[in-house]
PDB file of C-alpha atoms in Angstrom:
ATOM      1  CA  MET A 636     -15.975 -22.423  13.488  1.00  0.00           C
ATOM      2  CA  ALA A 637     -16.802 -18.848  14.329  1.00  0.00           C
ATOM      3  CA  VAL A 638     -13.138 -17.982  14.887  1.00  0.00           C
ATOM      4  CA  GLU A 639     -12.181 -19.506  11.573  1.00  0.00           C
ATOM      5  CA  ASP A 640     -14.911 -17.553   9.753  1.00  0.00           C
ATOM      6  CA  LEU A 641     -13.843 -14.328  11.417  1.00  0.00           C
ATOM      7  CA  LEU A 642     -10.217 -15.016  10.565  1.00  0.00           C
ATOM      8  CA  GLN A 643     -11.125 -15.708   6.930  1.00  0.00           C
ATOM      9  CA  PHE A 644     -13.122 -12.442   6.729  1.00  0.00           C
ATOM     10  CA  ILE A 645     -10.219 -10.477   8.158  1.00  0.00           C
ATOM     11  CA  GLN A 646      -7.790 -12.068   5.749  1.00  0.00           C
ATOM     12  CA  ASP A 647     -10.071 -11.330   2.772  1.00  0.00           C
ATOM     13  CA  ALA A 648     -10.681  -7.748   3.857  1.00  0.00           C
ATOM     14  CA  THR A 649      -6.984  -7.162   4.490  1.00  0.00           C
ATOM     15  CA  GLN A 650      -6.058  -8.627   1.129  1.00  0.00           C
ATOM     16  CA  LYS A 651      -8.632  -6.487  -0.805  1.00  0.00           C
ATOM     17  CA  VAL A 652      -7.605  -3.264   0.996  1.00  0.00           C
ATOM     18  CA  SER A 653      -3.931  -4.012   0.382  1.00  0.00           C
ATOM     19  CA  LEU A 654      -4.545  -4.724  -3.282  1.00  0.00           C
ATOM     20  CA  LEU A 655      -6.444  -1.450  -3.652  1.00  0.00           C
ATOM     21  CA  ALA A 656      -3.724   0.440  -1.810  1.00  0.00           C
ATOM     22  CA  TRP A 657      -0.964  -1.008  -3.968  1.00  0.00           C
ATOM     23  CA  ALA A 658      -2.927  -0.082  -7.084  1.00  0.00           C
ATOM     24  CA  LEU A 659      -3.270   3.489  -5.796  1.00  0.00           C
ATOM     25  CA  PHE A 660       0.494   3.521  -5.058  1.00  0.00           C
ATOM     26  CA  LEU A 661       1.264   2.516  -8.642  1.00  0.00           C
ATOM     27  CA  LEU A 662      -1.133   5.111 -10.028  1.00  0.00           C
ATOM     28  CA  THR A 663       0.312   7.906  -7.887  1.00  0.00           C
ATOM     29  CA  TRP A 664       3.907   6.868  -8.652  1.00  0.00           C
ATOM     30  CA  SER A 665       3.138   6.772 -12.404  1.00  0.00           C
ATOM     31  CA  ILE A 666       1.458  10.203 -12.323  1.00  0.00           C
ATOM     32  CA  GLY A 667       4.386  11.595 -10.371  1.00  0.00           C
ATOM     33  CA  TRP A 668       6.934  10.405 -12.901  1.00  0.00           C
ATOM     34  CA  THR A 669       4.761  11.575 -15.762  1.00  0.00           C
ATOM     35  CA  LEU A 670       4.531  15.087 -14.296  1.00  0.00           C
ATOM     36  CA  ARG A 671       8.243  15.188 -13.418  1.00  0.00           C
ATOM     37  CA  GLY A 672       9.303  14.021 -16.850  1.00  0.00           C
ATOM     38  CA  ALA A 673       6.842  16.101 -18.804  1.00  0.00           C
ATOM     39  CA  PRO A 674       8.481  18.409 -21.361  1.00  0.00           C
ATOM     40  CA  ILE A 675       6.523  21.391 -19.931  1.00  0.00           C
ATOM     41  CA  PRO A 676       8.720  24.112 -18.505  1.00  0.00           C
ATOM     42  CA  LEU A 677       6.751  24.694 -15.340  1.00  0.00           C
ATOM     43  CA  SER A 678       8.783  24.155 -12.161  1.00  0.00           C
ATOM     44  CA  ARG A 679       5.677  23.907  -9.980  1.00  0.00           C
ATOM     45  CA  LEU A 680       4.428  21.033 -12.063  1.00  0.00           C
ATOM     46  CA  LYS A 681       7.739  19.204 -11.784  1.00  0.00           C
ATOM     47  CA  ARG A 682       7.806  19.803  -7.986  1.00  0.00           C
ATOM     48  CA  ALA A 683       4.293  18.435  -7.724  1.00  0.00           C
ATOM     49  CA  GLY A 684       5.509  15.325  -9.617  1.00  0.00           C
ATOM     50  CA  SER A 685       8.412  14.961  -7.221  1.00  0.00           C
ATOM     51  CA  GLY A 686       6.007  15.325  -4.310  1.00  0.00           C
ATOM     52  CA  PHE A 687       3.763  12.542  -5.717  1.00  0.00           C
ATOM     53  CA  ILE A 688       6.771  10.302  -6.137  1.00  0.00           C
ATOM     54  CA  GLU A 689       7.980  10.883  -2.572  1.00  0.00           C
ATOM     55  CA  ASP A 690       4.506  10.407  -1.111  1.00  0.00           C
ATOM     56  CA  SER A 691       3.986   7.188  -3.084  1.00  0.00           C
ATOM     57  CA  ILE A 692       7.295   5.761  -1.888  1.00  0.00           C
ATOM     58  CA  TRP A 693       6.375   6.505   1.785  1.00  0.00           C
ATOM     59  CA  ALA A 694       3.005   4.908   1.155  1.00  0.00           C
ATOM     60  CA  ALA A 695       4.666   1.776  -0.199  1.00  0.00           C
ATOM     61  CA  LEU A 696       6.871   1.594   2.890  1.00  0.00           C
ATOM     62  CA  TRP A 697       3.875   1.823   5.237  1.00  0.00           C
ATOM     63  CA  LEU A 698       1.925  -0.617   3.077  1.00  0.00           C
ATOM     64  CA  ALA A 699       4.722  -3.142   3.264  1.00  0.00           C
ATOM     65  CA  LEU A 700       5.036  -2.759   7.018  1.00  0.00           C
ATOM     66  CA  GLY A 701       1.283  -2.979   7.578  1.00  0.00           C
ATOM     67  CA  SER A 702       0.954  -6.067   5.380  1.00  0.00           C
ATOM     68  CA  THR A 703       3.784  -7.720   7.306  1.00  0.00           C
ATOM     69  CA  ILE A 704       2.145  -6.964  10.651  1.00  0.00           C
ATOM     70  CA  PHE A 705      -1.256  -8.260   9.494  1.00  0.00           C
ATOM     71  CA  SER A 706       0.367 -11.442   8.117  1.00  0.00           C
ATOM     72  CA  LEU A 707       2.205 -11.966  11.388  1.00  0.00           C
ATOM     73  CA  ILE A 708      -0.999 -11.528  13.393  1.00  0.00           C
ATOM     74  CA  THR A 709      -2.820 -13.964  11.133  1.00  0.00           C
ATOM     75  CA  TYR A 710       0.034 -16.498  11.489  1.00  0.00           C
ATOM     76  CA  ILE A 711      -0.047 -16.212  15.278  1.00  0.00           C
ATOM     77  CA  ILE A 712      -3.816 -16.692  15.346  1.00  0.00           C
ATOM     78  CA  HIS A 713      -3.503 -19.794  13.107  1.00  0.00           C
ATOM     79  CA  ILE A 714      -1.000 -21.206  15.557  1.00  0.00           C
ATOM     80  CA  LEU A 715      -3.097 -20.455  18.578  1.00  0.00           C
ATOM     81  CA  THR A 716      -6.358 -21.811  17.106  1.00  0.00           C
ATOM     82  CA  GLY A 717      -4.714 -24.886  15.704  1.00  0.00           C
TER      83      GLY A 717
END
């Protein structure tokens, strides 16, 4: 039972961290598009918005890859523990 409890804890922690990270991605992406599309004629502001958008897209890529790896590890552990 100790392995199952540990596995459940890891799954819960991974799910909560992933949810928080996706929420932060959406916030950063929204702020980036808001800055980029703002009708303010400041090129530095628009470049900052573009940077936020680019960084959030990279974050989404790494989040997807990390989530996939954790899911694969969890699946393998479920198979091994029966």
